[in-house]
mmCIF file of C-alpha atoms in Angstrom:
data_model
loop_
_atom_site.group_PDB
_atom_site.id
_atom_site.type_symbol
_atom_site.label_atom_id
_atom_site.label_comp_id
_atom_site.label_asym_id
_atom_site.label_seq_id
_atom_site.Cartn_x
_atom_site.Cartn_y
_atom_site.Cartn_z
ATOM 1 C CA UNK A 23 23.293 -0.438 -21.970
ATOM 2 C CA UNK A 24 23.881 2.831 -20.037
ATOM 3 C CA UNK A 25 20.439 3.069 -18.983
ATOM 4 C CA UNK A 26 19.887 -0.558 -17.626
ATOM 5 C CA UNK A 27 23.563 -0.459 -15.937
ATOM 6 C CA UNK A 28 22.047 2.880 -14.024
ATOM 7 C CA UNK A 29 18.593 0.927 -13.173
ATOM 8 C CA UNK A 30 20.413 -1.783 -11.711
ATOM 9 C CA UNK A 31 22.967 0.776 -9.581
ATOM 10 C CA UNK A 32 19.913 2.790 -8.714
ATOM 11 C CA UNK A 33 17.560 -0.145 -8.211
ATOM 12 C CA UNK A 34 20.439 -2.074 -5.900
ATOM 13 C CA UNK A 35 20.686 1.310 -3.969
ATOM 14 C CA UNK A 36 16.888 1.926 -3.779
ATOM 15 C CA UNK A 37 16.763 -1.984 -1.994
ATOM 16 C CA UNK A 38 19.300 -1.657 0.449
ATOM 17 C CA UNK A 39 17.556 1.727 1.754
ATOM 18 C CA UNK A 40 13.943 0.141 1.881
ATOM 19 C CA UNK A 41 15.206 -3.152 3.595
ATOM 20 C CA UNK A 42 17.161 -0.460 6.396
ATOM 21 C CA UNK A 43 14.042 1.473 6.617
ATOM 22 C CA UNK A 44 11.351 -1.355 6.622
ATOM 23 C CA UNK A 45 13.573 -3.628 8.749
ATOM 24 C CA UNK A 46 12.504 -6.310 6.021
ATOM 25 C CA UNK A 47 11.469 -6.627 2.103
ATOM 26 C CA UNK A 48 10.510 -9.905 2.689
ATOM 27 C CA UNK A 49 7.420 -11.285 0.943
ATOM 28 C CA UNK A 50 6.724 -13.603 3.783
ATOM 29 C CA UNK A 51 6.389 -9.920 6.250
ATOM 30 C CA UNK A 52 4.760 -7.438 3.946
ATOM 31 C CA UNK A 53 4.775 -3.788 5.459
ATOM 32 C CA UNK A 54 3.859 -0.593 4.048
ATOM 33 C CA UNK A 55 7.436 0.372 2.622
ATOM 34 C CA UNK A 56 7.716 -2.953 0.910
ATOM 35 C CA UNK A 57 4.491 -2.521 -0.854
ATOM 36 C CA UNK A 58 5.023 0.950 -1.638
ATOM 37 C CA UNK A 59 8.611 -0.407 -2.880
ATOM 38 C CA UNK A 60 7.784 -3.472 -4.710
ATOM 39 C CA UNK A 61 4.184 -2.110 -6.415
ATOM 40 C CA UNK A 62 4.228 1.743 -6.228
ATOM 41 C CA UNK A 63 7.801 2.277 -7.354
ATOM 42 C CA UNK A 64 9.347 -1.134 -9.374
ATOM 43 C CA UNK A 65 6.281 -2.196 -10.934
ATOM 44 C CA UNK A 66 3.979 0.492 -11.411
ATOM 45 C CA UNK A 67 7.028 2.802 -12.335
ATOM 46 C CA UNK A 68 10.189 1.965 -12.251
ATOM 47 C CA UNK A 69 10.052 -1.447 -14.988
ATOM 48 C CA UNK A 70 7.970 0.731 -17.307
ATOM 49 C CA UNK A 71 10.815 3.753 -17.183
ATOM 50 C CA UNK A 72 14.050 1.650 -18.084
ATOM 51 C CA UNK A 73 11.770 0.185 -20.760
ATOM 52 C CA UNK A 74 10.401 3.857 -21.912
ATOM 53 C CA UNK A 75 14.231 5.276 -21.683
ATOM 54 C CA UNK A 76 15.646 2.428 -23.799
ATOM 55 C CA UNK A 77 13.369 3.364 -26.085
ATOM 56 C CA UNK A 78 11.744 -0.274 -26.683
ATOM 57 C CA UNK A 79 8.337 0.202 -25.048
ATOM 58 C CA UNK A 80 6.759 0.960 -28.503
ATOM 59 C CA UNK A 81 3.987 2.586 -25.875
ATOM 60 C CA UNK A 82 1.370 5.393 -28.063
ATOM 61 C CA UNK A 83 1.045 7.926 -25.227
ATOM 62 C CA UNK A 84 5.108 7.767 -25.057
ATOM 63 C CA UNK A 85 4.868 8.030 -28.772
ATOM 64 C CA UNK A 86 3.523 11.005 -28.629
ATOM 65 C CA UNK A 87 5.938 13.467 -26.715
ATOM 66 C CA UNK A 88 6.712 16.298 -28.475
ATOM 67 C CA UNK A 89 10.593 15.860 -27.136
ATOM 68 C CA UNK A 90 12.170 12.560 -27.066
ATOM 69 C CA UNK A 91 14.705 13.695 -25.022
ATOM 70 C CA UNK A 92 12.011 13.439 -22.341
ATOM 71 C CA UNK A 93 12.624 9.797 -22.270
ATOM 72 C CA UNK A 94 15.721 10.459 -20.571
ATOM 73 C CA UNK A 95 14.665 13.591 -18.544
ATOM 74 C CA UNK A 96 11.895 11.149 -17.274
ATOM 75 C CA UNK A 97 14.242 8.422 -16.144
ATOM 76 C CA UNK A 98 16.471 10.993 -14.272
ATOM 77 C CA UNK A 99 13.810 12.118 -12.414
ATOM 78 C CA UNK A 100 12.036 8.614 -11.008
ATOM 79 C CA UNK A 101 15.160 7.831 -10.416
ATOM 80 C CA UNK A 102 16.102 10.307 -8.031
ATOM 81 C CA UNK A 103 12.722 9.826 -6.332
ATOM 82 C CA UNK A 104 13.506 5.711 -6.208
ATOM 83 C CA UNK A 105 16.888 6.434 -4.446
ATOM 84 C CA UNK A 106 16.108 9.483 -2.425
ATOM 85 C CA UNK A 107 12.401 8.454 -1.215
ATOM 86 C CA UNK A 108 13.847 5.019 1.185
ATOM 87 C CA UNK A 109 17.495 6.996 1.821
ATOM 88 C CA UNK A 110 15.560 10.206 3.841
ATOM 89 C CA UNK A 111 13.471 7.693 5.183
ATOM 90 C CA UNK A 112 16.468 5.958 6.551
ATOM 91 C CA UNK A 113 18.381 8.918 7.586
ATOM 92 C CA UNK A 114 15.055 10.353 9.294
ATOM 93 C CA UNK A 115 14.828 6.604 11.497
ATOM 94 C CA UNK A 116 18.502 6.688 12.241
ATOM 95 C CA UNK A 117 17.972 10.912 13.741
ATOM 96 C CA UNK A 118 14.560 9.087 15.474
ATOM 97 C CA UNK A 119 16.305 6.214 17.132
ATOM 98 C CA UNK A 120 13.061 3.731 15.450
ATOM 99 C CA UNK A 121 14.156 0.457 14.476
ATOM 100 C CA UNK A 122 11.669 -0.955 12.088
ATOM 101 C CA UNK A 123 12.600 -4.355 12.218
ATOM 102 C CA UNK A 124 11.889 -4.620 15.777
ATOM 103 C CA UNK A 125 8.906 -2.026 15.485
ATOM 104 C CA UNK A 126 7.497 -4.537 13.165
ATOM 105 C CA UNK A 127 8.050 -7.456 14.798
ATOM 106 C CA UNK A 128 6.464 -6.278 18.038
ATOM 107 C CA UNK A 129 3.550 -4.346 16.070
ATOM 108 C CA UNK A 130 2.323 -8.808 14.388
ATOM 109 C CA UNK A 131 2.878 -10.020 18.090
ATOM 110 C CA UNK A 132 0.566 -7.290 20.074
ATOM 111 C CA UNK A 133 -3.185 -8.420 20.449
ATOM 112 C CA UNK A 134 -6.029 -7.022 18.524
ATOM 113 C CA UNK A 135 -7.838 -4.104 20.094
ATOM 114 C CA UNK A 136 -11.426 -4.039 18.969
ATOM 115 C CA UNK A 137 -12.572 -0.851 20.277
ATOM 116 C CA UNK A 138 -16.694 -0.707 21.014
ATOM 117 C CA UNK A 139 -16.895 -4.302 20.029
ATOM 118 C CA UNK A 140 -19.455 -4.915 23.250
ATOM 119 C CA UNK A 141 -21.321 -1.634 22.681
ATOM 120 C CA UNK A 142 -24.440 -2.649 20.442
ATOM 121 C CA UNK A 143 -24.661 1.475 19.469
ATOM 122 C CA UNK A 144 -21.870 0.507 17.332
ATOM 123 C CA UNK A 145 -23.246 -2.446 15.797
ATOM 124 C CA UNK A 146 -26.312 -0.472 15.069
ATOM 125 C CA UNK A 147 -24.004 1.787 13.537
ATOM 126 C CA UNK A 148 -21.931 -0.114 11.446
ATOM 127 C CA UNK A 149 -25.199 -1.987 10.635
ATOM 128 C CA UNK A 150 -26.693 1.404 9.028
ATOM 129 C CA UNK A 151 -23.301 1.985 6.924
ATOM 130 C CA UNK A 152 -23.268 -1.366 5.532
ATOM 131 C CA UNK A 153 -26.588 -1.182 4.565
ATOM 132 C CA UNK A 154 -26.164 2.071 2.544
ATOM 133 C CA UNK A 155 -23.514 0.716 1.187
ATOM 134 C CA UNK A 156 -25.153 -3.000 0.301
ATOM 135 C CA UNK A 157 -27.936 -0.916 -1.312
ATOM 136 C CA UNK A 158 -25.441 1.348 -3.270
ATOM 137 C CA UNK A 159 -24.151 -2.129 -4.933
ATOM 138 C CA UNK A 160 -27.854 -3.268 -5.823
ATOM 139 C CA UNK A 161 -28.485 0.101 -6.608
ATOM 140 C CA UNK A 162 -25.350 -0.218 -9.234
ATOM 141 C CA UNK A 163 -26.940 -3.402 -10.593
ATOM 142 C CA UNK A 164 -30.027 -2.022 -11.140
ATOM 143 C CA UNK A 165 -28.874 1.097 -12.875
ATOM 144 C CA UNK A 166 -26.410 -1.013 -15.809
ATOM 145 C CA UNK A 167 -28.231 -2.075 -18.435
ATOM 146 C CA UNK A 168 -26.382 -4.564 -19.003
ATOM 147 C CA UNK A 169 -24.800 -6.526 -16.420
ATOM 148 C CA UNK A 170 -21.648 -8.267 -17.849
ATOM 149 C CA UNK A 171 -20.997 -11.233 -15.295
ATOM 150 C CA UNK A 172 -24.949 -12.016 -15.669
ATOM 151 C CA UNK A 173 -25.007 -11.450 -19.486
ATOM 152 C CA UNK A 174 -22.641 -14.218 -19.857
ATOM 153 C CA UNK A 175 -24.481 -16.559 -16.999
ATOM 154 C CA UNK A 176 -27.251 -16.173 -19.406
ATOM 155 C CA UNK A 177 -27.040 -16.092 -22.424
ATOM 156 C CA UNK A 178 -28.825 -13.370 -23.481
ATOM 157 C CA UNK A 179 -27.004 -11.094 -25.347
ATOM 158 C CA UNK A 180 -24.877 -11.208 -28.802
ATOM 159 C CA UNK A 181 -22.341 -9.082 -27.148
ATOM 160 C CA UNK A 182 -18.357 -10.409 -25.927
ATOM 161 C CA UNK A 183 -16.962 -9.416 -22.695
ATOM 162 C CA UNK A 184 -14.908 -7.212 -23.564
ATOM 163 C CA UNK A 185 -18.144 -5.141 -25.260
ATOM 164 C CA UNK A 186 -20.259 -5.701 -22.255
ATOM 165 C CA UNK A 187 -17.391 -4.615 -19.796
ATOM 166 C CA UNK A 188 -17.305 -1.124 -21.986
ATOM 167 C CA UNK A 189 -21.058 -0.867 -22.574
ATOM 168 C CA UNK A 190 -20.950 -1.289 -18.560
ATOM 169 C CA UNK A 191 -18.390 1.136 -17.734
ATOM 170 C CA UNK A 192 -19.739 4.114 -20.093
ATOM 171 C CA UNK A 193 -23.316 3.588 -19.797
ATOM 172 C CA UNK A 194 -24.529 3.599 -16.210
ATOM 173 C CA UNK A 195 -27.921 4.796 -15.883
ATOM 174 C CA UNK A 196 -27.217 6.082 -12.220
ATOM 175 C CA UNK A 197 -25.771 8.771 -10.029
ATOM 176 C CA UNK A 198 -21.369 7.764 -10.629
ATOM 177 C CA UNK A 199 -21.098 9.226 -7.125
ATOM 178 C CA UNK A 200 -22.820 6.933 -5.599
ATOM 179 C CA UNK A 201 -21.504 4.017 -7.531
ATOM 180 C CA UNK A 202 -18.005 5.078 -7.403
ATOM 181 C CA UNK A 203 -18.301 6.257 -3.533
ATOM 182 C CA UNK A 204 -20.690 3.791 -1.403
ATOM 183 C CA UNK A 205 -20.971 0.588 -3.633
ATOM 184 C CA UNK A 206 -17.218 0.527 -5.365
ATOM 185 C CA UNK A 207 -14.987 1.827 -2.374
ATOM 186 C CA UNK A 208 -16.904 2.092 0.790
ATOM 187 C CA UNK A 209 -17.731 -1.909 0.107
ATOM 188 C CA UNK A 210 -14.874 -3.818 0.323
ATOM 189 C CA UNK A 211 -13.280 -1.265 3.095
ATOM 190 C CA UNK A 212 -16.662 -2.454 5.072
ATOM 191 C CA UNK A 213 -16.026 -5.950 4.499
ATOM 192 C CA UNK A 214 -12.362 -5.700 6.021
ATOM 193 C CA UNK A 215 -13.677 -4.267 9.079
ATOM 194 C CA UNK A 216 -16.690 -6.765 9.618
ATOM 195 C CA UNK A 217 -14.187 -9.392 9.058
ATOM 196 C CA UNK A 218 -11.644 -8.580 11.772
ATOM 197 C CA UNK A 219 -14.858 -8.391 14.618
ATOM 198 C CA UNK A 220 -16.489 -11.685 13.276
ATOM 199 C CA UNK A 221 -13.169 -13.215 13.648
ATOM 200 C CA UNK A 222 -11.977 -11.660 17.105
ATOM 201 C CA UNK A 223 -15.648 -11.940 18.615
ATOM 202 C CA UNK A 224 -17.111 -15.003 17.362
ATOM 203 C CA UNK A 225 -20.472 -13.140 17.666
ATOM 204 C CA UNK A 226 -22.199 -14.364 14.905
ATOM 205 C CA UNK A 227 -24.090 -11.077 14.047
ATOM 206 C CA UNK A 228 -20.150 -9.958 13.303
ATOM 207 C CA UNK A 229 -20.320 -12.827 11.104
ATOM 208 C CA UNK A 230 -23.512 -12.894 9.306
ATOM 209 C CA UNK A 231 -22.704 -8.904 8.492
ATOM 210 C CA UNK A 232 -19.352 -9.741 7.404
ATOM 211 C CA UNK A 233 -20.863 -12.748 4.666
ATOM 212 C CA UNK A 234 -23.264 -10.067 3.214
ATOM 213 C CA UNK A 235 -20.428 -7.493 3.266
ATOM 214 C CA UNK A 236 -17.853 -9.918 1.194
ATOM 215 C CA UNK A 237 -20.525 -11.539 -0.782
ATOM 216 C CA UNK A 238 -21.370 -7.454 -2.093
ATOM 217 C CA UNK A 239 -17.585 -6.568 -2.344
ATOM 218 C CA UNK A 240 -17.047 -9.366 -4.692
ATOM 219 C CA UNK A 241 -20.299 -8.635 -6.374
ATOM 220 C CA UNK A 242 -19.166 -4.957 -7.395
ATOM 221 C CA UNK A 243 -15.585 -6.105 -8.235
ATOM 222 C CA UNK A 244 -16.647 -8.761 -10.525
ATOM 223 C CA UNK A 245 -20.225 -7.043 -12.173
ATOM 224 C CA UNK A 246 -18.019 -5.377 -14.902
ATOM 225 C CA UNK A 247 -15.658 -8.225 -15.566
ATOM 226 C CA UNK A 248 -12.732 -6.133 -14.247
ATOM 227 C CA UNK A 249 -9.517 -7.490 -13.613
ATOM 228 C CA UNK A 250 -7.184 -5.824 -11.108
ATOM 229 C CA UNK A 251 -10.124 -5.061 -8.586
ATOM 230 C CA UNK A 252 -10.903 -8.780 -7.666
ATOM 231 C CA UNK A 253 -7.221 -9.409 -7.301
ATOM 232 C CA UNK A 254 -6.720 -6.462 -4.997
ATOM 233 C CA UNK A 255 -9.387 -6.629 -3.288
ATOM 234 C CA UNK A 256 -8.017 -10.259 -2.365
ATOM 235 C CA UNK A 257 -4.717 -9.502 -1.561
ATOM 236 C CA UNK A 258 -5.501 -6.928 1.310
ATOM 237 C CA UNK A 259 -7.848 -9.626 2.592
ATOM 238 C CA UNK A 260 -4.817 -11.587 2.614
ATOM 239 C CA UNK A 261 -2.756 -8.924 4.592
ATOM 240 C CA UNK A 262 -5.531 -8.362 6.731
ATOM 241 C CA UNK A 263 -5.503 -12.027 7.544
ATOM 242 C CA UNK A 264 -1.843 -11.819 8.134
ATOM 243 C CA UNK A 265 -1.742 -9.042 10.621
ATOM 244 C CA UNK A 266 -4.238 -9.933 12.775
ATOM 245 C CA UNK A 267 -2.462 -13.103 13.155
ATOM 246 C CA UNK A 268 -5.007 -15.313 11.436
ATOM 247 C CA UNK A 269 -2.505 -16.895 8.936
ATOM 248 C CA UNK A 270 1.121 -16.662 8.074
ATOM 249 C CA UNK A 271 3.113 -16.349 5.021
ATOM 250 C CA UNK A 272 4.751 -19.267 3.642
ATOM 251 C CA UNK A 273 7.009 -19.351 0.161
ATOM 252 C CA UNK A 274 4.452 -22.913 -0.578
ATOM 253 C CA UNK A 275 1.229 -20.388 0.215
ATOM 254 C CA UNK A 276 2.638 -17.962 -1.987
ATOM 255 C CA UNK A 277 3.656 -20.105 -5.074
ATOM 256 C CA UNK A 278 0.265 -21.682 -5.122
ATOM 257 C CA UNK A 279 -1.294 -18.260 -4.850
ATOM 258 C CA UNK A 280 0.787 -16.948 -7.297
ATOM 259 C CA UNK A 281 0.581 -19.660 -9.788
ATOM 260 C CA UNK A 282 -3.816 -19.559 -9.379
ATOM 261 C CA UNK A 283 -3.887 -16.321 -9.675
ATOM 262 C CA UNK A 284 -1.696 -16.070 -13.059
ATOM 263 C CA UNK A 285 -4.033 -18.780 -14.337
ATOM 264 C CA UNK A 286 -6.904 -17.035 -13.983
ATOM 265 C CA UNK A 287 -5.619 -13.981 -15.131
ATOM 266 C CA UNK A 288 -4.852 -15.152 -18.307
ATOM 267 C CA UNK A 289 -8.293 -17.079 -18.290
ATOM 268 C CA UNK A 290 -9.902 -13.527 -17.429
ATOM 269 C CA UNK A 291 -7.548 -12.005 -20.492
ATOM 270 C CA UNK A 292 -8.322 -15.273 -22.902
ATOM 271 C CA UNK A 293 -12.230 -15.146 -21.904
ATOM 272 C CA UNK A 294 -13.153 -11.568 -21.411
ATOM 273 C CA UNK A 295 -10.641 -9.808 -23.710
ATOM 274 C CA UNK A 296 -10.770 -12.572 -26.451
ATOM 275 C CA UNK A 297 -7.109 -13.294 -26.479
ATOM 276 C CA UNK A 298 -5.919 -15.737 -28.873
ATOM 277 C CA UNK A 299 -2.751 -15.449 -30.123
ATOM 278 C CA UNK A 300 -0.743 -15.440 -25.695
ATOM 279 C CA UNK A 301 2.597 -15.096 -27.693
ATOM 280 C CA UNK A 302 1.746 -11.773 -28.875
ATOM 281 C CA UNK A 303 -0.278 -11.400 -25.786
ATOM 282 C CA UNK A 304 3.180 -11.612 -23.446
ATOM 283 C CA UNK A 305 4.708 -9.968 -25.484
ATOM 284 C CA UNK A 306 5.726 -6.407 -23.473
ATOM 285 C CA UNK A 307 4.201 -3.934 -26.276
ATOM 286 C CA UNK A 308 0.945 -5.619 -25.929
ATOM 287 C CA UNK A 309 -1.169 -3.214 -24.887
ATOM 288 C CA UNK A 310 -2.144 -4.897 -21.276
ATOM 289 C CA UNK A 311 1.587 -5.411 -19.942
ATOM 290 C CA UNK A 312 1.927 -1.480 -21.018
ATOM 291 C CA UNK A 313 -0.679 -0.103 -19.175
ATOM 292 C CA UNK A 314 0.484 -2.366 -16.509
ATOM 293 C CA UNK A 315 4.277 -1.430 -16.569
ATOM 294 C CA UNK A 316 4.047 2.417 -18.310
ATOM 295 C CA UNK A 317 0.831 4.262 -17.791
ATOM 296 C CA UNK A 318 0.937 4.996 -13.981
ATOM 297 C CA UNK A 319 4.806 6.674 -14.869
ATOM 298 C CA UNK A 320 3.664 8.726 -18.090
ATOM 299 C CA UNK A 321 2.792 11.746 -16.504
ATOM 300 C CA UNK A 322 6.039 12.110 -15.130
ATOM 301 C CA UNK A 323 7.675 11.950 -18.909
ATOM 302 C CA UNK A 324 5.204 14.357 -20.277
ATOM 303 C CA UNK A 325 5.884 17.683 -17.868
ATOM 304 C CA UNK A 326 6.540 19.142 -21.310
ATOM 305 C CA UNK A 327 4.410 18.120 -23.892
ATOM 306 C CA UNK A 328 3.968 22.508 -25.380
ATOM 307 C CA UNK A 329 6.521 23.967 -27.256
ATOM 308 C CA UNK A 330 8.434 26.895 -25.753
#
């Protein structure tokens, strides 16, 4: 009970120092600090470490800390940086005179800026990019063996998902660099970009580009029957859409976004992962909601894994 009753003081501290220095933790006005507070620190980190510290996360890399008093160390120590992190942050805006509220508000009014959106150089440019970058993802294609998401539109393998996402992941045939690099991250960064001049010029070369661009950012997201990229990738289209002023934020928009994209989560956990038994499945020492919750704060509770 000690533990949780310090996670709530720290947690109620750590929220009134974002909202001061984000002017907002509102859902319906995402900004940088709220995202780094709501998915950097409480869920990546912060759920996992009351959970590690109480010592119920059952979790195997936990398990095997040579001190268990690093638990505790552990939960000292995110803590601090949960508290601290927002509070200099505050005290730095306060010395600066910036009020983020205001800051932000102004920053979602103010027009779009597209610079060298009439120079055709840049076109030409961008052009060149996304086709390295197009040709890195059928390059990726080309160079698995096995292609998961077209396995399973076919038919023609004895293999599950979950053995075809693996045999996928560990077996490329090609260069990782340029996988990893040009087809994986340079992609769906492209696709952003393309999207905000197809929708701000209307030229459709902008947005013929920008359809090739998103139709090979889902591509490589998908191939491997990942998870989290499709659903990230998605949500900064989302933000995108709500900063240039394209859509806005509504509590209806985000329960029906929220609820579809739970669904087909568990359908990609039931269907790729071969999940049958979802009570054991949401349960929080299933393996899934641990590497969700504990694996990104781990490092910090294993600074002293060798004796002496």
């Amino acid at each position: 009970m000690l533990y949780l009753l310090l996670w709530l003081i720290i947690l109620t501290g750590s929220i009134y120092f974002f909202k001061k220095t984000a002017g907002t933790l509102s859902l319906l006005k995402p900004n940088l600090n709220s995202i780094i507070f709501y998915y950097s620190f409480l869920i990546s980190s912060y759920i996992g470490t009351l959970f590690i510290a109480m010592g119920i996360d059952d979790y195997y890399m936990i398990n095997r800390l040579v001190f268990d008093e690093n638990r505790y160390v552990g939960f000292y120590a995110i803590s601090f940086v949960l508290l601290f992190f927002p509070l200099v942050a505050f005290l730095v805006s306060k010395i600066a005179g910036f009020d983020a509220k205001n800051e932000f508000d102004e920053y979602l009014k103010k027009d779009i800026v597209l610079p060298f959106s009439k120079k055709n150089e840049f076109f030409l440019l961008f052009s060149i990019i996304s086709f390295i970058s197009l040709a890195a993802v059928a390059y990726t294609m080309l160079k698995t063996a096995h292609l998961p998401i077209l396995e399973i539109v076919l038919r023609r393998t004895d293999m599950s998902p979950g053995e075809l996402r693996i045999e996928a992941q560990r077996h490329f045939g090609g260069n990782v660099l340029i996988r990893n690099i040009f087809a994986i991250a340079l992609t769906p960064i492209l696709s952003l970009i393309a999207y905000v001049y197809s929708v701000k010029t209307r030229d459709p070369k902008w947005i013929l580009l920008f359809l090739a661009l998103f139709a090979g950012a889902i591509l490589i997201n998908i191939y491997d029957l990942a998870k989290s990229p499709i659903f990230f990738y998605f949500i900064m289209f989302l933000l995108l859409k709500l900063y240039i002023g394209n859509i806005r934020f509504t509590w209806k928009k985000l329960s029906i976004w929220g609820t579809a994209g739970a669904v087909l989560l568990i359908t990609m956990y039931v269907y790729v992962q071969g999940v049958t038994d979802l009570e054991s499945y949401l349960n929080f020492n299933s393996a899934d909601w641990q590497n969700d919750f504990c694996t990104n704060c781990t490092n910090l509770f294993a600074f002293r894994c060798i004796p002496g």
